[in-house]
Tab-separated table of C-alpha atoms and ligand atoms in Angstrom:
chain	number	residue	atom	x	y	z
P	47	UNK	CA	56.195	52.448	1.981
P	48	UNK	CA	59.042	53.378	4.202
P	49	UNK	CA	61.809	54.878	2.599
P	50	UNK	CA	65.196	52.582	2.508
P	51	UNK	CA	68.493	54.540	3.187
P	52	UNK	CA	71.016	53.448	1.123
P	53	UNK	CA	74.824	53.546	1.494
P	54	UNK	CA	76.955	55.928	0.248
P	55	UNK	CA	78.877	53.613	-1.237
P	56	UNK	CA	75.694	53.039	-3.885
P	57	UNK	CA	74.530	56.572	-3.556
P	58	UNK	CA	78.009	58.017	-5.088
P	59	UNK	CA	78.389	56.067	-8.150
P	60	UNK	CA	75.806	56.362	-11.379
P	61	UNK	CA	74.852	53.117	-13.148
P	62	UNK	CA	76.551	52.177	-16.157
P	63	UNK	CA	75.928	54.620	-18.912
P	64	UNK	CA	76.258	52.115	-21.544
P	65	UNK	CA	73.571	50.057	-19.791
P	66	UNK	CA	71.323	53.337	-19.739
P	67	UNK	CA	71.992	53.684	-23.455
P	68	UNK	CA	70.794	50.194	-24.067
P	69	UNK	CA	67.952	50.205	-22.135
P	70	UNK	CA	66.544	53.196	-23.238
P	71	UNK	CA	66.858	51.603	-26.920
P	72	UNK	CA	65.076	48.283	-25.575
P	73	UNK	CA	62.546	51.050	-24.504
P	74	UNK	CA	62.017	52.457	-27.604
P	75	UNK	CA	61.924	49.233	-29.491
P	76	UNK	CA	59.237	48.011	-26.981
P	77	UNK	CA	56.914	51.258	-28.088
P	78	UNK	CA	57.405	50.365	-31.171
P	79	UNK	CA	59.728	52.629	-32.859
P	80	UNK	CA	62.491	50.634	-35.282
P	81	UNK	CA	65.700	51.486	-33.905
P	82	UNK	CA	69.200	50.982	-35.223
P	83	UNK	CA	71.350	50.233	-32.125
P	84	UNK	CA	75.331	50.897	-32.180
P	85	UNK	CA	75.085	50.796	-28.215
P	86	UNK	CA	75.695	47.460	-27.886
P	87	UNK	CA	78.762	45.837	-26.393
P	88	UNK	CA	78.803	43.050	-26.945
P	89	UNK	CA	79.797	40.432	-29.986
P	90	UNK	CA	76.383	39.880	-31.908
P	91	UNK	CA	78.152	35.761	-33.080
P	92	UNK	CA	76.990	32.942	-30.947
P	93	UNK	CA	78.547	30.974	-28.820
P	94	UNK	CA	80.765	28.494	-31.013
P	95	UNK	CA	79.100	25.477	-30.848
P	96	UNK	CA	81.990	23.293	-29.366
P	97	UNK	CA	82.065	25.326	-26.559
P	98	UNK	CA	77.959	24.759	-25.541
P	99	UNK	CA	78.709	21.297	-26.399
P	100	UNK	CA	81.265	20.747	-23.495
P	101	UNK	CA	78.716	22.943	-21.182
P	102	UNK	CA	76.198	20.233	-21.920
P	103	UNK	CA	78.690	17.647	-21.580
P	104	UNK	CA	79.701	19.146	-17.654
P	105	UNK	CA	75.999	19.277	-16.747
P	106	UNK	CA	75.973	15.899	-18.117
P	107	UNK	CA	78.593	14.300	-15.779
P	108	UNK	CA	77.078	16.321	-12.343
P	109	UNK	CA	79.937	19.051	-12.584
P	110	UNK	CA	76.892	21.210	-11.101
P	111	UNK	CA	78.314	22.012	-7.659
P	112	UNK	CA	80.140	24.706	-6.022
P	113	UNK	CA	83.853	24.622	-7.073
P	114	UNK	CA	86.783	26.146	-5.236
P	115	UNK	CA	86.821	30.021	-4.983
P	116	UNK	CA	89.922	30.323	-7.581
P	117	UNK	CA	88.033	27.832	-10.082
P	118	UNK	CA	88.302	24.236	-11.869
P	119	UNK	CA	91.149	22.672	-11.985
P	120	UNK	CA	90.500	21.871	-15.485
P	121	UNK	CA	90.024	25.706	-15.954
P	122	UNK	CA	92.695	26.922	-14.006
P	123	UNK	CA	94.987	25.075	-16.027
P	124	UNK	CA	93.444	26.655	-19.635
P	125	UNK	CA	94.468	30.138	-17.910
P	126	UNK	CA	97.816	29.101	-17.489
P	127	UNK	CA	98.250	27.146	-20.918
P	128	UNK	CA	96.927	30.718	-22.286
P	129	UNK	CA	98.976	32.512	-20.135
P	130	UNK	CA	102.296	30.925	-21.230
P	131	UNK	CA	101.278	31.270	-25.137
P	132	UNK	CA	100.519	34.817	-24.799
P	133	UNK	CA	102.487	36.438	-22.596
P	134	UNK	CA	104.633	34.180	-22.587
P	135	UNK	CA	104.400	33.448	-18.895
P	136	UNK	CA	104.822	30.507	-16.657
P	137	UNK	CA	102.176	30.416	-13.540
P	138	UNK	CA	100.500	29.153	-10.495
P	139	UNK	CA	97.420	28.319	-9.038
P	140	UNK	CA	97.613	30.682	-6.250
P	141	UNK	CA	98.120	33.763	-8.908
P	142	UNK	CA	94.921	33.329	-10.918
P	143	UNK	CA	91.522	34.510	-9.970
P	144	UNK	CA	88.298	33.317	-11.220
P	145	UNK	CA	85.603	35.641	-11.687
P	146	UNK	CA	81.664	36.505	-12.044
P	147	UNK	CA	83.263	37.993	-15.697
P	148	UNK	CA	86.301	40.481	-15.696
P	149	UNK	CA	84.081	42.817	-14.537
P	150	UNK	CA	84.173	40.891	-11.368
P	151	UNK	CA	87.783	40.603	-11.236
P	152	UNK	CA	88.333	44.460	-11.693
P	153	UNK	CA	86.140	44.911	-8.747
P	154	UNK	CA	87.475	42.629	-6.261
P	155	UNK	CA	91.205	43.867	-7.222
P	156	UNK	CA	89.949	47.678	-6.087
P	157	UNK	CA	88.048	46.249	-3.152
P	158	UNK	CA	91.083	44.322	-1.717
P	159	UNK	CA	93.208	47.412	-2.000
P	160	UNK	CA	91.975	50.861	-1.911
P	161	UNK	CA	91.453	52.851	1.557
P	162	UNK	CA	89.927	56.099	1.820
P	163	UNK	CA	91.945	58.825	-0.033
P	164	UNK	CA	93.789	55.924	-2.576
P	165	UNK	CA	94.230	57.237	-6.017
P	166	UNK	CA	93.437	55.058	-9.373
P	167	UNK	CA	94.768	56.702	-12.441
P	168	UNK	CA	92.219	56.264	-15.193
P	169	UNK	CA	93.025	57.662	-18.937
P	170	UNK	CA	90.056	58.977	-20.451
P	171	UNK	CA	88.369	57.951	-22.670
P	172	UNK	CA	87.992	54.980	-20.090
P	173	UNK	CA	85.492	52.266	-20.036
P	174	UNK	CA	82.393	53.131	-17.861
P	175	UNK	CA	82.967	51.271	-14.779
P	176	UNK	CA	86.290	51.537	-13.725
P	177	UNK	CA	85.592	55.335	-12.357
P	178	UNK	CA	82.868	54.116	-10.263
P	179	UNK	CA	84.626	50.755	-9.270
P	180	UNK	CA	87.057	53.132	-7.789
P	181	UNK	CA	84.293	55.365	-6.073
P	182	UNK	CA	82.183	52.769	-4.477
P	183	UNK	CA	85.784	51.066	-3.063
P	184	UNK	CA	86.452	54.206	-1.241
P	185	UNK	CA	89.005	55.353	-3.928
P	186	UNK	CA	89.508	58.524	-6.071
P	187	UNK	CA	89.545	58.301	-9.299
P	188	UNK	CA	92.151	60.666	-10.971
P	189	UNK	CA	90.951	60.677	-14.931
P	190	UNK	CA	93.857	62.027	-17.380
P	191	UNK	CA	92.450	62.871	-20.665
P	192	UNK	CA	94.193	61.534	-23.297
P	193	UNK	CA	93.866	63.857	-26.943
P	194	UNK	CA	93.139	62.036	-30.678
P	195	UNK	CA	96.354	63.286	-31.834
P	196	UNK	CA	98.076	60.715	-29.741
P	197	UNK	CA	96.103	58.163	-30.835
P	198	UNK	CA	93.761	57.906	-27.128
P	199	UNK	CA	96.856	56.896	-25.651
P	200	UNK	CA	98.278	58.218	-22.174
P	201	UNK	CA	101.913	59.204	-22.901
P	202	UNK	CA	104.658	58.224	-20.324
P	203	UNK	CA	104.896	62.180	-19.796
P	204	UNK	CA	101.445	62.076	-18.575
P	205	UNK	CA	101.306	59.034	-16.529
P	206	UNK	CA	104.688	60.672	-14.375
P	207	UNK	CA	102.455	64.146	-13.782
P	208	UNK	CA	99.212	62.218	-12.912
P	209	UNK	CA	101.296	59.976	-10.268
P	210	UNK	CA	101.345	61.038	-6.444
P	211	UNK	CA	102.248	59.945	-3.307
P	212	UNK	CA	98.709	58.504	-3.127
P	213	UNK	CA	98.480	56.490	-5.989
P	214	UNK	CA	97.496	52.940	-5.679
P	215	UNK	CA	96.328	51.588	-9.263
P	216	UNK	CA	97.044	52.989	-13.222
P	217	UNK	CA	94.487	50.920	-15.238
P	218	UNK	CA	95.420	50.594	-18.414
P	219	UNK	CA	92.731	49.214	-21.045
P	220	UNK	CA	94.635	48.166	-24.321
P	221	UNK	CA	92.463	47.524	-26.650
P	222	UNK	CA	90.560	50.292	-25.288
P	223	UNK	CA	86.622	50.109	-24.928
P	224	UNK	CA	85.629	53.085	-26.545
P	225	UNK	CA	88.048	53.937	-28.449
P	226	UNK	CA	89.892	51.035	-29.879
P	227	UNK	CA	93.376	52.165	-29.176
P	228	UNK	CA	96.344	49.560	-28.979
P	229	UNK	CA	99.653	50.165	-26.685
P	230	UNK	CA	102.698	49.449	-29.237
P	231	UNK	CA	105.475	47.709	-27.783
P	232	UNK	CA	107.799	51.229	-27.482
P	233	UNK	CA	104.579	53.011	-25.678
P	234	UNK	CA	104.232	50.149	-22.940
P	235	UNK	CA	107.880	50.324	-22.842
P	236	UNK	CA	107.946	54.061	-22.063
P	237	UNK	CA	105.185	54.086	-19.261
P	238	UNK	CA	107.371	51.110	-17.459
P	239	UNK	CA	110.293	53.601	-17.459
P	240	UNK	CA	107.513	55.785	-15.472
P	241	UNK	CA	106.070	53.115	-13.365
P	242	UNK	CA	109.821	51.982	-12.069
P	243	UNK	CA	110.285	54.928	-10.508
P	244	UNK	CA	107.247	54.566	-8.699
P	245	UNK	CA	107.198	51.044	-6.783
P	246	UNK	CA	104.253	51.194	-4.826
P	247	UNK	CA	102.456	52.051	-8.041
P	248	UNK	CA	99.819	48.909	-8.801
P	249	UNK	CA	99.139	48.158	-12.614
P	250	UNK	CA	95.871	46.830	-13.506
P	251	UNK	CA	96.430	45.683	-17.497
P	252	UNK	CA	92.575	45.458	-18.888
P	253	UNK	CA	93.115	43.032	-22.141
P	254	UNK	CA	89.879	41.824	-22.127
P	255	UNK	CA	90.056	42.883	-25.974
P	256	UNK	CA	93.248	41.545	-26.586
P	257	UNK	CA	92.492	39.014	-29.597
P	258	UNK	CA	90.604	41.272	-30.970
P	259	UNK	CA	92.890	43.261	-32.978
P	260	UNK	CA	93.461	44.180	-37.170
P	261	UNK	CA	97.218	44.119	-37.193
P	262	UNK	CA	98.983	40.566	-37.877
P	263	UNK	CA	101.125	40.551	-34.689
P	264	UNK	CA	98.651	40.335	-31.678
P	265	UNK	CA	99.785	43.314	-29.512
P	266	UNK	CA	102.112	42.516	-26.380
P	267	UNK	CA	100.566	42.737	-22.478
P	268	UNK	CA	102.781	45.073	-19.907
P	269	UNK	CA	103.575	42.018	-18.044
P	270	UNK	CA	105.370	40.360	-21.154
P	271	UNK	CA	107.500	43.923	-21.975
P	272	UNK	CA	108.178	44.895	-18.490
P	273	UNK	CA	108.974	41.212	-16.439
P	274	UNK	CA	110.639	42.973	-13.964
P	275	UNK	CA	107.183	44.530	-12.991
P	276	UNK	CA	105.480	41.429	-12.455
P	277	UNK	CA	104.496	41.657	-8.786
P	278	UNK	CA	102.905	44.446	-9.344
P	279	UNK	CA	100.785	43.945	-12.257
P	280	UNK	CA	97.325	42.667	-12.612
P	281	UNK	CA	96.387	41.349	-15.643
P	282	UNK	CA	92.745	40.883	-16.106
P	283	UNK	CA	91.019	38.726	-19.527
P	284	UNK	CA	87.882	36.590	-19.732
P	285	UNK	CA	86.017	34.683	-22.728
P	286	UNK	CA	83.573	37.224	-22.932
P	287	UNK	CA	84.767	39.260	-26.020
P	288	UNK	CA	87.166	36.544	-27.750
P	289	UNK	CA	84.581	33.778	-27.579
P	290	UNK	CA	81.092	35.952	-27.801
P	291	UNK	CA	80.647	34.510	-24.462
P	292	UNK	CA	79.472	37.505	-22.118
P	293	UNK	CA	76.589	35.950	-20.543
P	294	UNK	CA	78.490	32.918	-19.539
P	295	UNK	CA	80.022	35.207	-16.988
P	296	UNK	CA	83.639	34.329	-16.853
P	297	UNK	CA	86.655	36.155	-16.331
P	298	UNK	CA	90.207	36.089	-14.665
P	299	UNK	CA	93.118	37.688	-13.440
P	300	UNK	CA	96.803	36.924	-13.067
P	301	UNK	CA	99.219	38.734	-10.784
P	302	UNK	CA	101.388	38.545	-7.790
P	303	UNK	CA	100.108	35.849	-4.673
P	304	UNK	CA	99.264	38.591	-2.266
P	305	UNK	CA	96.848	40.438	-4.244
P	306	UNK	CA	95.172	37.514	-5.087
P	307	UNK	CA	94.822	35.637	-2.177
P	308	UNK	CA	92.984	39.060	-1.265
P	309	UNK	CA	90.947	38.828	-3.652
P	310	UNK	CA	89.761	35.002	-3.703
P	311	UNK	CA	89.413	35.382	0.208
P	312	UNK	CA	86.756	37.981	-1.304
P	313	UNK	CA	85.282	35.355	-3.931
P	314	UNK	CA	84.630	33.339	-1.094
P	315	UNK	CA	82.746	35.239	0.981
P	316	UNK	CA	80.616	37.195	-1.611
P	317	UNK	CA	80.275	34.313	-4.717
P	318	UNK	CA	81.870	31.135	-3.394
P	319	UNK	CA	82.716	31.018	-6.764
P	320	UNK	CA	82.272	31.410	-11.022
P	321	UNK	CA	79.215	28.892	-12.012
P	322	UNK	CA	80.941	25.958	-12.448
P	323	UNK	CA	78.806	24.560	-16.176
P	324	UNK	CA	80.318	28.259	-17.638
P	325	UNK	CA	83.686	27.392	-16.166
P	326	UNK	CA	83.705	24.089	-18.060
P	327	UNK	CA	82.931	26.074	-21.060
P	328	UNK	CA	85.990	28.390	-20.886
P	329	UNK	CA	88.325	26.250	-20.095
P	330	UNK	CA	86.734	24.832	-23.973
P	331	UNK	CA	86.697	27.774	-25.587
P	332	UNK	CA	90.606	28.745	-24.028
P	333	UNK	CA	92.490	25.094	-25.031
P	334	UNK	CA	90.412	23.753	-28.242
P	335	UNK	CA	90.028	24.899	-31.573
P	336	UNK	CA	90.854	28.600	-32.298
P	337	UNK	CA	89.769	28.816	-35.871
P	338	UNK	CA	86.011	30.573	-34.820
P	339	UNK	CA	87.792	33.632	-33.255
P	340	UNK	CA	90.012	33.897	-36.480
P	341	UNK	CA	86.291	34.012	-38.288
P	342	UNK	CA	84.944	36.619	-35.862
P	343	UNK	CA	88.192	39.024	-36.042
P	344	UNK	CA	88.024	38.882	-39.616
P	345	UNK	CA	84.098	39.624	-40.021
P	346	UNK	CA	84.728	42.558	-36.853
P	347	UNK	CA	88.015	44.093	-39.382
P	348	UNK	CA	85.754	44.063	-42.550
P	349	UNK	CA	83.040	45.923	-40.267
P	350	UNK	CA	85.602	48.630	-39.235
P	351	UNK	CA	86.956	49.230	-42.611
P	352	UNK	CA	83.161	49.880	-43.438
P	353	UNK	CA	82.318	52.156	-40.878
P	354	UNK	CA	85.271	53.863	-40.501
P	355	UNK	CA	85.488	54.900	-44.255
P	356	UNK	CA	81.386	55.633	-43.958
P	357	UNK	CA	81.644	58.311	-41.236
P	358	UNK	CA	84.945	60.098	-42.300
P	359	UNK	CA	82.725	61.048	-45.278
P	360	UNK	CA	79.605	62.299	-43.603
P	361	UNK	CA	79.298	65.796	-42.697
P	362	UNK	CA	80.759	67.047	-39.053
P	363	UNK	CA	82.160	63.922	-37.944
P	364	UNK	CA	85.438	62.148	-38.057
P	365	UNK	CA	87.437	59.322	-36.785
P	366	UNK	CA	90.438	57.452	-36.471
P	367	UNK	CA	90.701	53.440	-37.529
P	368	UNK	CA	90.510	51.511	-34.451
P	369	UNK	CA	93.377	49.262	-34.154
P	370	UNK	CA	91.081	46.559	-32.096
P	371	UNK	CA	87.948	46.133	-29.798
P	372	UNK	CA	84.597	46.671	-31.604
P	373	UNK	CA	84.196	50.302	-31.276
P	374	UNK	CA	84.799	53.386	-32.748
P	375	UNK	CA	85.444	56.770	-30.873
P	376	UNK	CA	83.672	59.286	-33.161
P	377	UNK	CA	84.894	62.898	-32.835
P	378	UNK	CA	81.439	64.952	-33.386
P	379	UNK	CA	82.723	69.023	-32.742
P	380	UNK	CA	81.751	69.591	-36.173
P	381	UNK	CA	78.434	69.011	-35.094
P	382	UNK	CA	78.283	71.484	-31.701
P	383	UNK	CA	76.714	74.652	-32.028
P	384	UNK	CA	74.101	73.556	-35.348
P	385	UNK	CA	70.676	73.825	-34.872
P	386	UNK	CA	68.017	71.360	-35.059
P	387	UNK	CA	64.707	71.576	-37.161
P	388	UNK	CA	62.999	72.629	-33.798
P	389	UNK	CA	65.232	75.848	-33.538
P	390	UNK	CA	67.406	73.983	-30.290
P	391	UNK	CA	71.106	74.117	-30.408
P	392	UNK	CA	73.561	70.568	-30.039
P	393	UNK	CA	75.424	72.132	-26.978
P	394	UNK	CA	77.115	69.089	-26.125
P	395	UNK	CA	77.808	65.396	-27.152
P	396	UNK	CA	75.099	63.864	-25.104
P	397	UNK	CA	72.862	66.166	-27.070
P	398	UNK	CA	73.994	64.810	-30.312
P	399	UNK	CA	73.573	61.499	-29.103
P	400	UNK	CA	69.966	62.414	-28.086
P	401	UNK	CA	69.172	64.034	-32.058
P	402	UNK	CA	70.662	60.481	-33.736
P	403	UNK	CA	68.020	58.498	-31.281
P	404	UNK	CA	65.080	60.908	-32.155
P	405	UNK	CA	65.459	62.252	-35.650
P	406	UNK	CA	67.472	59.031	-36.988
P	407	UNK	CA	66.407	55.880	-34.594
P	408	UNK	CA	70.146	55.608	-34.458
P	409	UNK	CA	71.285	54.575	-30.615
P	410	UNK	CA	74.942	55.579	-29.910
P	411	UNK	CA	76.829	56.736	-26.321
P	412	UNK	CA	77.718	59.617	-25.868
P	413	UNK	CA	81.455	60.908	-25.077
P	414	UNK	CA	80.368	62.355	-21.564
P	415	UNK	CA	79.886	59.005	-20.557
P	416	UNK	CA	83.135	58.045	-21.301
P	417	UNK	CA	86.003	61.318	-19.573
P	418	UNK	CA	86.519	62.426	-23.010
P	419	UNK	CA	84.280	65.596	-25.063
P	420	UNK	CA	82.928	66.149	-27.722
P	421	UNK	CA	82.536	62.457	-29.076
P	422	UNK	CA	80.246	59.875	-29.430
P	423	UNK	CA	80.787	55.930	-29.244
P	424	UNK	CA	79.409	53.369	-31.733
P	425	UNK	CA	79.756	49.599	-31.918
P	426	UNK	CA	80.134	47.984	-34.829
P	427	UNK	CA	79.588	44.495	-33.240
P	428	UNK	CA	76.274	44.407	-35.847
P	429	UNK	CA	75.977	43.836	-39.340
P	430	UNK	CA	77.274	45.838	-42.276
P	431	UNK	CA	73.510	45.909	-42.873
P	432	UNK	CA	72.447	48.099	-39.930
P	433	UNK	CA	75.655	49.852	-39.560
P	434	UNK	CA	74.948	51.191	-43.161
P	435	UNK	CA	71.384	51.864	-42.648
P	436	UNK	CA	72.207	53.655	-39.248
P	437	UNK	CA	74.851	55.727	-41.581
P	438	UNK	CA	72.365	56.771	-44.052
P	439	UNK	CA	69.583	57.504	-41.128
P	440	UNK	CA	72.471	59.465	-39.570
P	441	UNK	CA	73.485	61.848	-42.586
P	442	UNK	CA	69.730	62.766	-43.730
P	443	UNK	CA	69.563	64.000	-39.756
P	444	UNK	CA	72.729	65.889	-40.101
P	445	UNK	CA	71.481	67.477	-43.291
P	446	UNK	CA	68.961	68.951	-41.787
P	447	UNK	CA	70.963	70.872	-39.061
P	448	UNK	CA	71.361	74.454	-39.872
H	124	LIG	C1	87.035	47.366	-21.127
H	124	LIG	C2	86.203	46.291	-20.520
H	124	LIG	N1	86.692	45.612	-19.476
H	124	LIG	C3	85.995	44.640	-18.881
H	124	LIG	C4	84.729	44.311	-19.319
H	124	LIG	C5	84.002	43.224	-18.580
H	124	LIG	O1	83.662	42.141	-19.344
H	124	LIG	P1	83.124	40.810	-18.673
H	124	LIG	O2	82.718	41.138	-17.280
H	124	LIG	O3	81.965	40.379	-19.519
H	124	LIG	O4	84.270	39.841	-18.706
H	124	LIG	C6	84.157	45.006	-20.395
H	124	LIG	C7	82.774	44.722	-20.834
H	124	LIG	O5	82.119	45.485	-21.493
H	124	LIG	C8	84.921	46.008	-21.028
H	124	LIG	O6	84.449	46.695	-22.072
C-alpha cells in the first residue's frame, strides 16, 4: 500500500492522552482482565430523562435538518437566558457560537486567530488538548507550571512574566480538568489587573465545569469580575459535564462579534452546524428543571470527600480537596525512586501509572500527560464502590514496593 504523507499540522500534535489511557483500559477489559478505571472523564449519570424526552419530541416534529451555523433559535436563546443568570450578562445572537461540544468551540477560537509564531499561555496542569489545539493552529504553546502550594492556580505574578509581545490567548480552565482548582473572586481579580495592561492579550475562560463545584456560592466567570474586559474574553461552556450529556456533542461560546463571526464563518464551512435533535436537547437541559444537576453535584461532593480522605492515608501519596470538576490531582513523589517486586525502579509518574494498571488493575493518567510532574490523575466520576476497591487494589501494590 502506498504510503500517505500527512500534514504537519497532524504529524506535530500526539492524540489525546486521556483517550490513550482509556483505550488501553477498554483493551485490557476486552482480554479479559477486571479493571478498575479512574480514567474516565466523563459523568457515569444518564442523561436526565426530560432532556431525551424533548430529543424525541424534536425528531418527532421533523426538527432533523441542517440549522443555521450559530444554532436554534430556541437554543440560542437558552445560552443567553443562562448567560444573564450566571454571569450576569445580557447578549446577542451574533456573540454566541454553537459547537460540535466545547471542544469544538476551543478549536475554532485558536483556528480563527493564531498565525505562525502566536503565543497561547497555558497553566499547567492543563487539560490535554489545549497544547495541541494550539500546535496544530500554527501556535506556540507557552505552558507555566503552576505549584500545589498555590492551590494549581497561576498567580497574577506569573501570568505578567509568561506574557510577551507575542501573546495571543491565556486559557484559563476554572474548574480545572485535572486538578479541580477554582479561581476565587480576588485571584480572577488580580490576573485582570495583569491582563489590562496587556490589551491585545485574548482570554479564553474554559468553565465547562462551572456547576460543578462543593462550595455554596457557584464560583464567578472573568467576564462577570472584569466587565471592562469583555471584548476580549471568550467564554466557552456546553451541557456535557452539567447535564452528563458528552455524547450529545454540544457546546458554546460567548465573546466579542468579531471573534465570533470568525469562528461561525468556520462552522460553516467545516460542520454547517451542531446536530440539530442534540441542540433541541440543550436548549432542555439549559431552561427546564435544574433539580437533577443539584442530585449529581451532591453524589460527585460525597465521592470527593471519599476519595480524597482514602488516598491522604495511603502510603506515598497525597492530595489536596478539589474545589470542583470530577478529578483529583494526586501528588505521587513519595512513590519515585521504590522498587517494584521485579527489581525495576518508578522513575517517573507515567511509570507509576503503568504499576497501578499491572499490579492493581487500577487505570489512572499520568501527570506527564498533563505539564505538571510527579502526579497522577483520577476521576471519581464512578461509584464509591470501585473508587474504594481501586483504593484497596492500590495500597496492597504500594505495599509491596521496596
Ligand atoms: C477542561 C475541558 N474543556 C473542554 C472539554 C470539552 O468537552 P465537550 O467537548 O464534551 O463539551 C473537556 C472534556 O473533557 C474538558 O475536560
Amino acid at each position: 500500500m502506498p504510503s500517505i504523507r500527512l500534514s504537519e499540522r497532524v504529524t506535530s500534535i500526539k492524540e489525546s492522552p486521556s483517550a490513550v489511557a482509556a483505550d488501553h483500559v477498554r483493551d485490557l477489559r476486552a482480554q479479559g482482565r477486571n479493571i478498575l478505571s479512574l480514567t474516565v472523564g466523563q459523568p457515569d449519570f444518564d442523561t436526565p430523562e426530560s432532556i431525551c424526552e424533548a430529543a424525541v419530541e424534536a425528531i418527532k416534529h421533523g426538527e432533523t435538518r441542517y440549522t443555521s451555523a450559530n444554532g436554534t433559535p430556541e437554543l440560542r436563546n437558552a445560552i443567553r437566558q443562562y448567560y444573564l443568570r450566571r454571569y450576569g450578562r445580557p447578549c446577542e445572537d451574533d456573540e454566541i457560537c454553537v459547537g460540535v461540544g466545547g471542544k469544538q468551540v476551543i478549536a475554532l477560537a485558536l483556528m480563527a486567530t493564531l498565525c505562525p509564531g502566536d503565543e497561547v499561555i497555558v497553566p499547567a496542569p492543563y487539560w490535554v488538548s489545549y497544547t495541541d489545539m494550539a500546535i496544530m493552529n500554527s501556535g506556540t504553546p507557552v505552558v507555566v507550571e503552576t505549584t500545589e502550594a498555590d492551590g494549581f492556580k497561576m498567580t497574577a505574578d506569573e501570568l505578567e512574566q509568561a506574557i510577551s509581545d507575542s501573546t495571543r490567548w491565556l486559557i484559563l480552565n476554572s474548574p480545572s480538568n485535572p486538578s479541580g482548582a477554582v479561581y476565587s473572586t480576588s485571584e480572577l481579580q488580580a490576573l485582570a489587573d495583569v491582563l489590562r495592561k496587556h490589551s491585545d492579550v485574548l482570554v479564553l475562560c474554559d468553565d465547562i465545569y462551572n456547576e460543578i463545584v462543593f462550595s455554596d456560592a457557584k464560583p464567578k466567570g472573568l467576564v462577570s469580575i472584569a466587565p471592562d474586559l469583555a471584548n476580549r474574553i471568550l467564554t466557552v461552556n456546553g451541557v456535557s459535564k452539567t447535564y452528563a450529556m458528552t455524547g450529545w456533542r454540544i457546546g458554546f461560546g460567548i465573546g466579542p462579534k468579531a471573534l465570533i463571526g470568525a469562528m461561525n464563518k468556520l462552522v460553516s464551512q467545516i460542520s454547517s452546524c451542531a446536530s440539530s435533535v442534540s441542540q433541541a436537547a440543550a436548549a432542555a437541559a439549559l431552561t427546564g428543571d435544574q433539580s437533577a444537576v443539584g442530585d449529581m453535584v451532591q453524589a460527585y461532593h460525597e465521592r470527593r470527600d471519599f476519595a480524597v480522605e482514602r488516598i491522604n492515608q495511603i502510603d506515598g501519596l497525597s492530595c489536596l480537596s478539589p474545589d470542583g470538576a470530577f478529578y483529583i490531582y494526586v501528588n505521587c513523589a513519595g512513590l519515585i525512586g521504590r522498587h517494584c517486586p521485579d527489581g525495576t525502579v518508578l522513575g517517573d509518574d507515567a511509570a507509576v501509572s503503568d504499576y497501578f494498571l499491572s499490579q492493581a488493575s487500577v487505570g489512572t493518567v499520568p501527570g506527564t500527560a498533563y505539564g505538571l510532574s510527579p502526579y497522577f490523575r483520577i476521576s471519581f466520576a464512578t461509584s464509591i464502590q470501585v473508587l474504594g476497591d481501586a483504593f484497596d487494589s492500590i495500597e496492597q501494590a504500594i505495599a509491596v514496593l521496596q
